[in-house]
Short mmCIF file of C-alpha atoms and ligand atoms in Angstrom, two decimals:
data_model
loop_
_atom_site.label_atom_id
_atom_site.label_comp_id
_atom_site.label_asym_id
_atom_site.label_seq_id
_atom_site.Cartn_x
_atom_site.Cartn_y
_atom_site.Cartn_z
CA MET A 1 1.75 4.64 30.67
CA ARG A 2 5.30 5.61 29.72
CA THR A 3 7.48 4.28 26.92
CA GLN A 4 10.29 5.27 24.59
CA VAL A 5 8.24 5.35 21.36
CA GLY A 6 4.49 5.85 21.12
CA ILE A 7 3.22 4.37 17.85
CA VAL A 8 -0.20 5.48 16.59
CA GLY A 9 -1.75 2.83 14.36
CA ALA A 10 -1.35 -0.93 13.91
CA GLY A 11 -1.27 -1.10 10.15
CA PRO A 12 1.86 -2.21 8.31
CA ALA A 13 3.79 0.98 9.16
CA GLY A 14 3.13 0.84 12.89
CA LEU A 15 3.58 -2.90 13.21
CA PHE A 16 6.80 -3.11 11.20
CA LEU A 17 8.20 -0.17 13.18
CA ALA A 18 7.32 -1.81 16.49
CA HIS A 19 9.12 -5.01 15.48
CA LEU A 20 12.15 -3.19 14.06
CA LEU A 21 12.52 -1.24 17.33
CA ALA A 22 11.93 -4.29 19.54
CA ARG A 23 14.73 -6.11 17.71
CA GLN A 24 17.05 -3.33 18.95
CA GLY A 25 15.67 -3.41 22.49
CA ILE A 26 13.68 -0.21 22.15
CA GLU A 27 10.34 -0.16 23.92
CA ALA A 28 7.24 0.97 22.10
CA VAL A 29 3.52 0.98 22.72
CA VAL A 30 1.23 0.56 19.71
CA LEU A 31 -2.19 2.20 20.02
CA GLU A 32 -4.77 1.02 17.47
CA ALA A 33 -8.24 2.57 17.22
CA ARG A 34 -9.92 -0.52 15.77
CA SER A 35 -10.38 -4.08 16.99
CA ARG A 36 -7.95 -6.83 16.12
CA ALA A 37 -10.60 -8.54 14.02
CA TYR A 38 -11.27 -5.35 12.04
CA VAL A 39 -7.60 -4.68 11.36
CA GLU A 40 -6.94 -8.28 10.34
CA GLY A 41 -10.04 -8.31 8.14
CA ARG A 42 -9.11 -5.30 5.99
CA VAL A 43 -8.46 -6.54 2.46
CA ARG A 44 -5.75 -4.52 0.74
CA ALA A 45 -3.16 -5.10 -1.97
CA GLY A 46 -0.71 -7.95 -1.83
CA VAL A 47 2.46 -7.37 -3.83
CA LEU A 48 5.63 -7.53 -1.72
CA GLU A 49 8.83 -6.07 -3.11
CA ALA A 50 12.22 -7.57 -2.23
CA GLY A 51 12.83 -5.00 0.51
CA THR A 52 9.59 -5.90 2.26
CA ILE A 53 10.24 -9.64 1.88
CA ASP A 54 13.77 -9.22 3.26
CA THR A 55 12.52 -7.12 6.19
CA LEU A 56 9.94 -9.73 7.18
CA ASN A 57 12.54 -12.49 6.95
CA ASN A 58 15.19 -10.49 8.81
CA LEU A 59 12.66 -10.00 11.61
CA GLY A 60 12.13 -13.76 11.69
CA LEU A 61 8.50 -13.24 10.72
CA GLY A 62 8.55 -14.39 7.11
CA GLU A 63 7.96 -18.14 7.50
CA ARG A 64 4.26 -18.17 6.49
CA MET A 65 4.83 -15.55 3.78
CA MET A 66 7.58 -17.70 2.25
CA ARG A 67 5.40 -20.80 2.52
CA GLU A 68 2.07 -19.40 1.37
CA GLY A 69 3.09 -16.35 -0.65
CA LEU A 70 3.12 -16.81 -4.42
CA VAL A 71 6.24 -15.94 -6.39
CA ASP A 72 5.21 -13.72 -9.29
CA ASN A 73 7.68 -13.57 -12.16
CA GLY A 74 5.41 -12.26 -14.89
CA LEU A 75 3.56 -8.99 -15.36
CA ASP A 76 1.21 -8.68 -18.34
CA MET A 77 -0.46 -5.60 -19.82
CA ARG A 78 -3.27 -5.90 -22.38
CA PHE A 79 -4.53 -3.41 -24.95
CA LYS A 80 -6.41 -3.70 -28.22
CA GLY A 81 -6.55 -7.49 -27.80
CA ARG A 82 -2.76 -7.72 -27.51
CA THR A 83 -0.70 -8.79 -24.48
CA ILE A 84 2.65 -7.32 -23.40
CA HIS A 85 4.53 -9.79 -21.21
CA LEU A 86 7.15 -8.49 -18.80
CA ASP A 87 9.52 -11.26 -17.70
CA LEU A 88 10.45 -9.75 -14.35
CA PRO A 89 13.47 -11.97 -13.53
CA GLY A 90 14.63 -11.85 -17.16
CA LEU A 91 14.49 -8.04 -17.16
CA THR A 92 15.58 -7.34 -13.57
CA GLY A 93 16.93 -10.53 -12.02
CA ARG A 94 14.10 -10.68 -9.49
CA GLY A 95 10.34 -11.10 -9.14
CA VAL A 96 7.82 -10.12 -6.50
CA ARG A 97 5.79 -12.17 -4.07
CA ILE A 98 2.01 -12.06 -3.73
CA TYR A 99 0.91 -12.27 -0.09
CA GLY A 100 -2.11 -10.29 1.05
CA GLN A 101 -1.39 -7.28 3.25
CA GLN A 102 -3.92 -8.57 5.76
CA GLU A 103 -1.84 -11.75 6.06
CA VAL A 104 1.26 -9.66 6.74
CA VAL A 105 -0.67 -7.74 9.40
CA LYS A 106 -1.90 -10.99 10.99
CA ASP A 107 1.67 -12.31 11.21
CA LEU A 108 2.99 -9.07 12.72
CA ILE A 109 0.18 -8.83 15.28
CA ALA A 110 0.52 -12.47 16.33
CA ALA A 111 4.27 -12.07 16.83
CA ARG A 112 3.82 -8.85 18.79
CA LEU A 113 1.23 -10.40 21.12
CA THR A 114 3.21 -13.63 21.50
CA ALA A 115 6.19 -11.56 22.62
CA GLY A 116 3.95 -9.90 25.19
CA SER A 117 4.81 -6.49 23.74
CA PRO A 118 2.34 -3.63 24.20
CA LEU A 119 -0.27 -3.49 21.42
CA VAL A 120 -3.57 -1.98 22.52
CA PHE A 121 -6.62 -2.41 20.28
CA GLU A 122 -9.72 -0.19 20.39
CA ALA A 123 -7.49 2.57 21.74
CA LYS A 124 -8.32 5.66 19.71
CA VAL A 125 -5.77 8.43 19.91
CA ASP A 126 -7.58 11.74 20.39
CA ARG A 127 -4.65 14.17 20.36
CA ILE A 128 -0.91 14.41 20.68
CA GLU A 129 0.72 17.18 22.72
CA GLY A 130 4.21 18.38 23.60
CA LEU A 131 5.74 17.67 20.21
CA GLU A 132 8.21 20.53 20.64
CA SER A 133 9.14 19.33 24.11
CA GLY A 134 11.28 16.36 24.98
CA ARG A 135 8.21 14.74 26.48
CA PRO A 136 5.42 14.21 23.95
CA ARG A 137 2.12 13.05 25.43
CA VAL A 138 -0.39 10.90 23.51
CA HIS A 139 -3.99 11.12 24.71
CA TYR A 140 -6.22 8.17 23.86
CA THR A 141 -9.49 6.57 24.86
CA HIS A 142 -9.66 2.88 25.78
CA ASP A 143 -12.63 1.11 27.35
CA GLY A 144 -14.35 4.48 27.49
CA ILE A 145 -11.61 5.86 29.73
CA GLU A 146 -9.34 8.73 28.72
CA LYS A 147 -5.71 7.72 29.13
CA VAL A 148 -2.27 9.15 28.51
CA LEU A 149 0.91 7.69 27.06
CA ASP A 150 4.09 9.62 27.84
CA CYS A 151 6.97 8.94 25.48
CA ASP A 152 10.23 10.26 24.13
CA LEU A 153 9.23 10.01 20.45
CA VAL A 154 5.92 9.55 18.62
CA ALA A 155 5.46 7.69 15.33
CA GLY A 156 2.36 8.73 13.40
CA CYS A 157 1.44 5.53 11.55
CA ASP A 158 -2.30 6.14 11.57
CA GLY A 159 -2.99 6.33 7.87
CA PHE A 160 -4.54 9.04 5.74
CA HIS A 161 -7.50 9.60 8.04
CA GLY A 162 -5.53 9.51 11.28
CA VAL A 163 -4.87 12.33 13.77
CA SER A 164 -1.06 12.50 13.71
CA ARG A 165 -0.64 14.67 10.65
CA GLY A 166 -3.17 17.08 12.14
CA ALA A 167 -1.06 17.41 15.29
CA VAL A 168 1.45 19.40 13.28
CA PRO A 169 0.81 23.16 13.46
CA ASP A 170 -0.73 24.78 10.39
CA GLY A 171 1.72 26.05 7.83
CA VAL A 172 4.46 23.50 8.58
CA ILE A 173 3.39 20.71 6.21
CA GLU A 174 2.98 21.25 2.49
CA THR A 175 0.73 18.82 0.63
CA TYR A 176 0.85 17.76 -3.00
CA THR A 177 -2.16 15.93 -4.35
CA ARG A 178 -3.96 14.68 -7.42
CA SER A 179 -7.46 13.23 -7.34
CA TYR A 180 -9.17 10.89 -9.79
CA ASP A 181 -12.82 10.70 -10.83
CA PHE A 182 -12.67 6.90 -10.82
CA ALA A 183 -12.08 4.20 -8.20
CA TRP A 184 -11.22 0.51 -8.09
CA LEU A 185 -13.91 -2.09 -7.41
CA GLY A 186 -12.06 -5.05 -5.89
CA VAL A 187 -13.37 -8.56 -5.29
CA LEU A 188 -12.09 -11.82 -3.87
CA ALA A 189 -13.47 -14.86 -5.70
CA LYS A 190 -13.17 -18.61 -5.22
CA ALA A 191 -11.76 -19.00 -8.70
CA ALA A 192 -8.40 -20.17 -9.97
CA PRO A 193 -6.36 -17.15 -11.10
CA ILE A 194 -4.99 -16.67 -14.60
CA ALA A 195 -1.32 -17.37 -15.25
CA ASP A 196 0.16 -13.93 -14.63
CA MET A 197 -0.67 -10.67 -12.90
CA THR A 198 -2.48 -8.99 -15.78
CA TYR A 199 -3.50 -5.35 -16.21
CA SER A 200 -5.76 -4.34 -19.08
CA ASN A 201 -6.55 -1.00 -20.73
CA HIS A 202 -9.87 -1.56 -22.54
CA ASP A 203 -12.18 1.00 -24.14
CA ARG A 204 -14.68 0.12 -21.38
CA GLY A 205 -12.09 0.78 -18.68
CA PHE A 206 -9.23 -0.70 -16.67
CA ALA A 207 -9.20 -4.24 -15.23
CA LEU A 208 -6.64 -6.20 -13.20
CA CYS A 209 -6.42 -9.92 -12.47
CA SER A 210 -4.30 -10.81 -9.45
CA ARG A 211 -4.48 -13.64 -6.92
CA ARG A 212 -4.24 -14.60 -3.26
CA SER A 213 -3.67 -18.32 -3.81
CA MET A 214 -4.04 -20.85 -6.63
CA SER A 215 -7.76 -21.01 -5.79
CA ILE A 216 -8.51 -17.41 -4.83
CA SER A 217 -8.47 -14.60 -7.38
CA ARG A 218 -8.14 -10.92 -6.49
CA LEU A 219 -9.82 -8.97 -9.31
CA TYR A 220 -10.35 -5.27 -9.95
CA LEU A 221 -12.42 -3.07 -12.28
CA GLN A 222 -12.14 0.69 -12.78
CA VAL A 223 -15.51 2.17 -11.76
CA PRO A 224 -16.83 5.73 -11.23
CA ALA A 225 -15.66 7.20 -7.93
CA SER A 226 -19.30 7.30 -6.82
CA ASP A 227 -19.88 3.58 -7.46
CA ALA A 228 -20.59 1.08 -4.66
CA PRO A 229 -19.93 -2.69 -4.23
CA GLU A 230 -23.64 -3.48 -3.97
CA ASN A 231 -24.15 -2.21 -7.52
CA TRP A 232 -22.20 -5.17 -8.82
CA SER A 233 -23.86 -8.59 -8.89
CA ASP A 234 -21.60 -11.57 -9.56
CA ALA A 235 -23.00 -11.81 -13.08
CA ARG A 236 -22.45 -8.15 -13.84
CA PHE A 237 -18.90 -8.31 -12.50
CA TRP A 238 -17.90 -11.38 -14.48
CA ASP A 239 -19.50 -10.08 -17.69
CA GLU A 240 -17.52 -6.84 -17.41
CA LEU A 241 -14.26 -8.55 -16.46
CA HIS A 242 -14.37 -10.96 -19.41
CA MET A 243 -14.93 -8.04 -21.78
CA ARG A 244 -12.21 -5.82 -20.35
CA MET A 245 -9.70 -8.69 -20.34
CA PHE A 246 -10.45 -9.34 -24.06
CA ASP A 247 -11.84 -12.73 -23.02
CA GLU A 248 -15.14 -12.41 -24.86
CA GLY A 249 -15.15 -16.18 -25.45
CA ARG A 250 -15.02 -16.60 -21.68
CA SER A 251 -12.43 -19.33 -22.15
CA GLU A 252 -9.65 -17.86 -20.00
CA ILE A 253 -11.00 -16.17 -16.88
CA ARG A 254 -12.38 -18.75 -14.42
CA GLU A 255 -15.48 -17.65 -12.51
CA GLY A 256 -16.41 -18.53 -8.93
CA GLU A 257 -18.25 -17.32 -5.86
CA ILE A 258 -17.41 -13.70 -5.05
CA PHE A 259 -17.09 -13.55 -1.25
CA GLN A 260 -15.67 -10.05 -0.72
CA ARG A 261 -16.25 -6.72 -2.44
CA ASP A 262 -14.85 -3.25 -1.83
CA VAL A 263 -14.46 0.08 -3.62
CA ALA A 264 -11.15 1.88 -3.07
CA GLN A 265 -10.86 5.56 -3.94
CA LEU A 266 -7.74 6.62 -5.83
CA ARG A 267 -5.57 9.57 -4.97
CA SER A 268 -1.96 10.68 -5.13
CA TYR A 269 -0.86 12.53 -2.02
CA ILE A 270 2.38 13.64 -0.39
CA ALA A 271 2.73 15.58 2.86
CA HIS A 272 6.15 17.08 3.51
CA PRO A 273 8.06 17.31 5.79
CA MET A 274 7.24 13.91 7.27
CA GLN A 275 8.15 15.07 10.76
CA TYR A 276 7.70 17.84 13.34
CA GLY A 277 9.60 18.02 16.64
CA ASN A 278 9.39 14.54 18.17
CA LEU A 279 6.62 13.37 15.82
CA PHE A 280 7.60 11.25 12.82
CA LEU A 281 5.01 10.36 10.19
CA ALA A 282 5.18 7.22 8.07
CA GLY A 283 3.11 5.30 5.53
CA ASP A 284 -0.33 6.41 4.45
CA ALA A 285 -0.21 9.17 7.09
CA VAL A 286 2.08 11.09 4.75
CA HIS A 287 1.66 9.62 1.27
CA ILE A 288 -0.98 7.86 -0.77
CA VAL A 289 -0.27 6.17 -4.06
CA PRO A 290 -2.80 5.06 -6.67
CA PRO A 291 -2.77 1.25 -6.41
CA ALA A 292 -1.64 0.50 -9.99
CA GLY A 293 1.96 0.11 -8.86
CA ALA A 294 1.09 -1.93 -5.74
CA LYS A 295 3.40 0.31 -3.72
CA GLY A 296 1.41 1.38 -0.61
CA LEU A 297 2.60 -1.35 1.74
CA ASN A 298 6.14 -1.33 0.36
CA MET A 299 6.43 2.45 0.83
CA ALA A 300 5.24 2.17 4.43
CA VAL A 301 7.85 -0.48 5.16
CA ALA A 302 10.59 1.57 3.53
CA ASP A 303 9.66 4.62 5.63
CA VAL A 304 9.83 2.78 8.93
CA ARG A 305 13.09 1.05 8.05
CA VAL A 306 14.61 4.55 7.77
CA LEU A 307 12.77 5.77 10.87
CA ALA A 308 13.76 2.75 12.98
CA ARG A 309 17.41 3.23 12.10
CA ALA A 310 17.18 6.92 13.12
CA MET A 311 15.43 6.11 16.39
CA VAL A 312 17.94 3.39 17.25
CA GLY A 313 20.77 5.87 16.71
CA TYR A 314 19.05 8.46 18.90
CA PHE A 315 18.47 6.12 21.82
CA ALA A 316 21.98 4.71 21.53
CA THR A 317 23.87 8.03 21.44
CA GLY A 318 21.39 10.84 22.13
CA ALA A 319 22.33 12.31 18.76
CA ARG A 320 19.38 13.57 16.75
CA ALA A 321 21.13 13.68 13.37
CA GLY A 322 19.31 10.66 11.97
CA LEU A 323 15.97 11.84 13.34
CA ASP A 324 16.42 15.34 12.00
CA ARG A 325 17.08 14.09 8.47
CA TYR A 326 14.38 11.36 8.44
CA SER A 327 12.07 13.25 6.10
CA ALA A 328 14.93 14.30 3.81
CA ASP A 329 16.11 10.68 3.71
CA CYS A 330 12.67 9.53 2.55
CA ILE A 331 11.21 12.21 0.34
CA ASP A 332 13.03 11.56 -2.96
CA ARG A 333 12.08 7.86 -2.80
CA VAL A 334 8.49 8.82 -2.01
CA TRP A 335 8.26 11.16 -5.02
CA LYS A 336 9.78 8.55 -7.33
CA THR A 337 7.36 5.89 -6.13
CA ILE A 338 4.39 8.22 -6.53
CA ARG A 339 5.64 9.09 -10.02
CA PHE A 340 5.81 5.42 -11.03
CA SER A 341 2.34 4.70 -9.65
CA VAL A 342 0.85 7.76 -11.35
CA SER A 343 2.52 6.88 -14.66
CA LEU A 344 1.09 3.34 -14.58
CA THR A 345 -2.33 4.74 -13.67
CA ASP A 346 -2.15 7.18 -16.58
CA LEU A 347 -1.04 4.42 -18.94
CA LEU A 348 -3.65 1.82 -18.02
CA HIS A 349 -6.91 3.61 -17.21
CA LYS A 350 -9.67 5.11 -19.35
CA PHE A 351 -9.98 8.85 -18.78
CA ASP A 352 -13.39 10.12 -19.87
CA HIS A 353 -12.05 13.61 -20.43
CA TYR A 354 -9.36 12.40 -22.81
CA SER A 355 -9.60 13.59 -26.41
CA PRO A 356 -9.29 10.97 -29.16
CA PHE A 357 -5.75 12.22 -29.57
CA GLN A 358 -4.91 11.57 -25.91
CA ARG A 359 -6.50 8.11 -26.11
CA GLY A 360 -4.39 7.48 -29.20
CA MET A 361 -1.26 8.52 -27.31
CA GLN A 362 -2.06 5.98 -24.58
CA MET A 363 -2.36 3.20 -27.17
CA ALA A 364 0.82 4.34 -28.88
CA GLU A 365 2.74 4.22 -25.60
CA LEU A 366 1.51 0.68 -24.95
CA ASP A 367 2.45 -0.22 -28.53
CA HIS A 368 5.92 1.22 -27.93
CA ILE A 369 6.35 -0.82 -24.73
CA ALA A 370 5.24 -3.92 -26.61
CA GLY A 371 8.05 -3.39 -29.09
CA SER A 372 10.85 -2.25 -26.78
CA GLU A 373 12.70 -4.40 -24.28
CA ALA A 374 14.24 -1.22 -22.89
CA ALA A 375 10.78 0.23 -22.24
CA ARG A 376 9.69 -3.02 -20.57
CA LYS A 377 12.84 -3.00 -18.44
CA VAL A 378 12.10 0.54 -17.21
CA ILE A 379 8.70 -0.59 -15.96
CA ALA A 380 9.91 -3.93 -14.58
CA GLU A 381 12.76 -2.48 -12.53
CA GLN A 382 10.41 -0.02 -10.84
CA TYR A 383 7.77 -2.69 -10.28
CA VAL A 384 10.13 -5.01 -8.42
CA ASN A 385 12.25 -2.57 -6.49
CA LEU A 386 11.43 1.04 -5.80
CA SER A 387 11.06 0.83 -2.05
CA ASN A 388 14.28 -0.82 -1.00
CA VAL A 389 16.40 1.16 1.43
CA ALA A 390 19.87 0.44 2.73
CA ASP A 391 19.81 -1.02 6.23
N1 LIG B 401 -5.80 6.22 16.83
C1 LIG B 401 -5.30 4.98 16.71
N2 LIG B 401 -5.21 4.30 15.53
C2 LIG B 401 -5.66 4.94 14.43
C3 LIG B 401 -6.20 6.26 14.47
C4 LIG B 401 -6.26 6.89 15.74
N3 LIG B 401 -6.75 8.13 15.87
N4 LIG B 401 -6.55 6.61 13.20
C5 LIG B 401 -6.25 5.56 12.41
N5 LIG B 401 -5.72 4.56 13.14
C6 LIG B 401 -5.27 3.24 12.67
C7 LIG B 401 -6.17 2.61 11.61
O1 LIG B 401 -7.26 1.93 12.22
C8 LIG B 401 -5.21 1.67 10.90
O2 LIG B 401 -5.24 0.39 11.48
O3 LIG B 401 -4.03 3.41 12.01
C9 LIG B 401 -3.84 2.31 11.12
C10 LIG B 401 -3.26 2.85 9.82
O4 LIG B 401 -2.99 1.73 8.97
P1 LIG B 401 -3.02 1.87 7.35
O5 LIG B 401 -4.15 2.76 6.98
O6 LIG B 401 -2.99 0.47 6.81
O7 LIG B 401 -1.69 2.65 6.99
P2 LIG B 401 -0.15 2.17 6.95
O8 LIG B 401 0.19 1.35 8.15
O9 LIG B 401 0.60 3.37 6.63
O10 LIG B 401 -0.08 1.16 5.72
C11 LIG B 401 -0.25 1.60 4.42
O11 LIG B 401 -2.09 0.15 4.18
O12 LIG B 401 -4.14 1.07 3.74
C12 LIG B 401 -3.10 0.41 3.20
O13 LIG B 401 -3.07 0.94 0.90
C13 LIG B 401 -2.46 1.21 2.13
O14 LIG B 401 -0.96 -0.47 1.46
C14 LIG B 401 -1.05 0.75 2.18
C15 LIG B 401 -0.82 0.46 3.66
C1 LIG B 402 -3.35 -7.09 -5.57
O1 LIG B 402 -2.97 -8.27 -5.71
O2 LIG B 402 -4.20 -6.74 -4.69
C2 LIG B 402 -2.78 -6.01 -6.45
C3 LIG B 402 -1.86 -6.35 -7.43
C4 LIG B 402 -1.31 -5.36 -8.25
C5 LIG B 402 -1.71 -4.04 -8.06
C6 LIG B 402 -2.63 -3.70 -7.05
C7 LIG B 402 -3.17 -4.69 -6.25
O3 LIG B 402 -1.19 -3.04 -8.84
#
């Protein structure tokens, strides 16, 4: 096969990029290792910033998101039995929208297939060659047959565990990372959600109450990194959630059948530069944020909005200027988004190695936020809009 842009991975980064390029008449082939069902079944976060919402709508793909997505104007943080309420529109003039990432992916895949545009599932990319040449070659296996995709440019949108980043010669990419000794246990439950997105820093650990609809709750507990979903019965989960949300009377949090469980590891990770020759890396392939800021999807979309603009310019004029500065155009935003996500993680989680003094500093910072509109505004403005990029 031959195309203008070979895209490795059909997650949000790869799918948004494919649609952004198609809108400008640029051909791309998306190669996805997993099946459609697997990709559409992956439960991830669900907070869409304005830039992501606008991009979906500008692509003409936002109808279901606008109909089914939930506008979220409040962000609460609990500590020592107290609740800090952040009025997002009051503090920033805008809110966010809750719409599961898997729903976004379903909409993007359906539109791509309806348009008859190339999207190949169960096509695992094995290696990428010729990155320094003008004719990169993507080798992949589909139906047990080794195949080749020749292209002008390659977009590595294959996530943290993909192959694209590894196609860059040793010594080119620098990585910056921080690991955590805890993870997030996430569940989906047939239970009406509480009023607002609510994070809680409890002596027993972090908890978060989010939603997917007015009858489906998306709930999280901080657990040891070694923990597993099967260790958590419904009863054990609800007991722990009530306690960590300071709902000992069990009068606020509604329980229901838990029908999905997962444990997500936390890490902070940046790989820079985000490009090499004719390979351009985007999304989780080059950065991972701890989920406390709900930024992963929004960062991926921001990256490919910059990359699409650079690719469009290249194919229109042959000039590489936009391509050559892609990484430089992204990296400051990436660092700032990582910083926000790390700061929220540090603020809201229980760190076993913390001294009583450090734990006291955490509580004092939350107490300060509770008493300062300026401090709440700093958090709110980063929560609603860190990943917007000029079109
Ligand atoms: N060949 C083809 N596809 C691959 C390969 C490969 N060798 N390796 C990985 N993939 C696919 C994965 O199956 C996945 O569907 O690449 C896709 C990468 O998608 P994501 O991991 O979702 O990454 P990204 O598109 O950058 O989106 C980031 O997704 O995982 C969440 O929390 C993350 O919200 C963030 C968002
Ligand atoms: C979610 O709804 O899945 C969610 C919300 C907020 C976060 C992370 C995940 O910080």
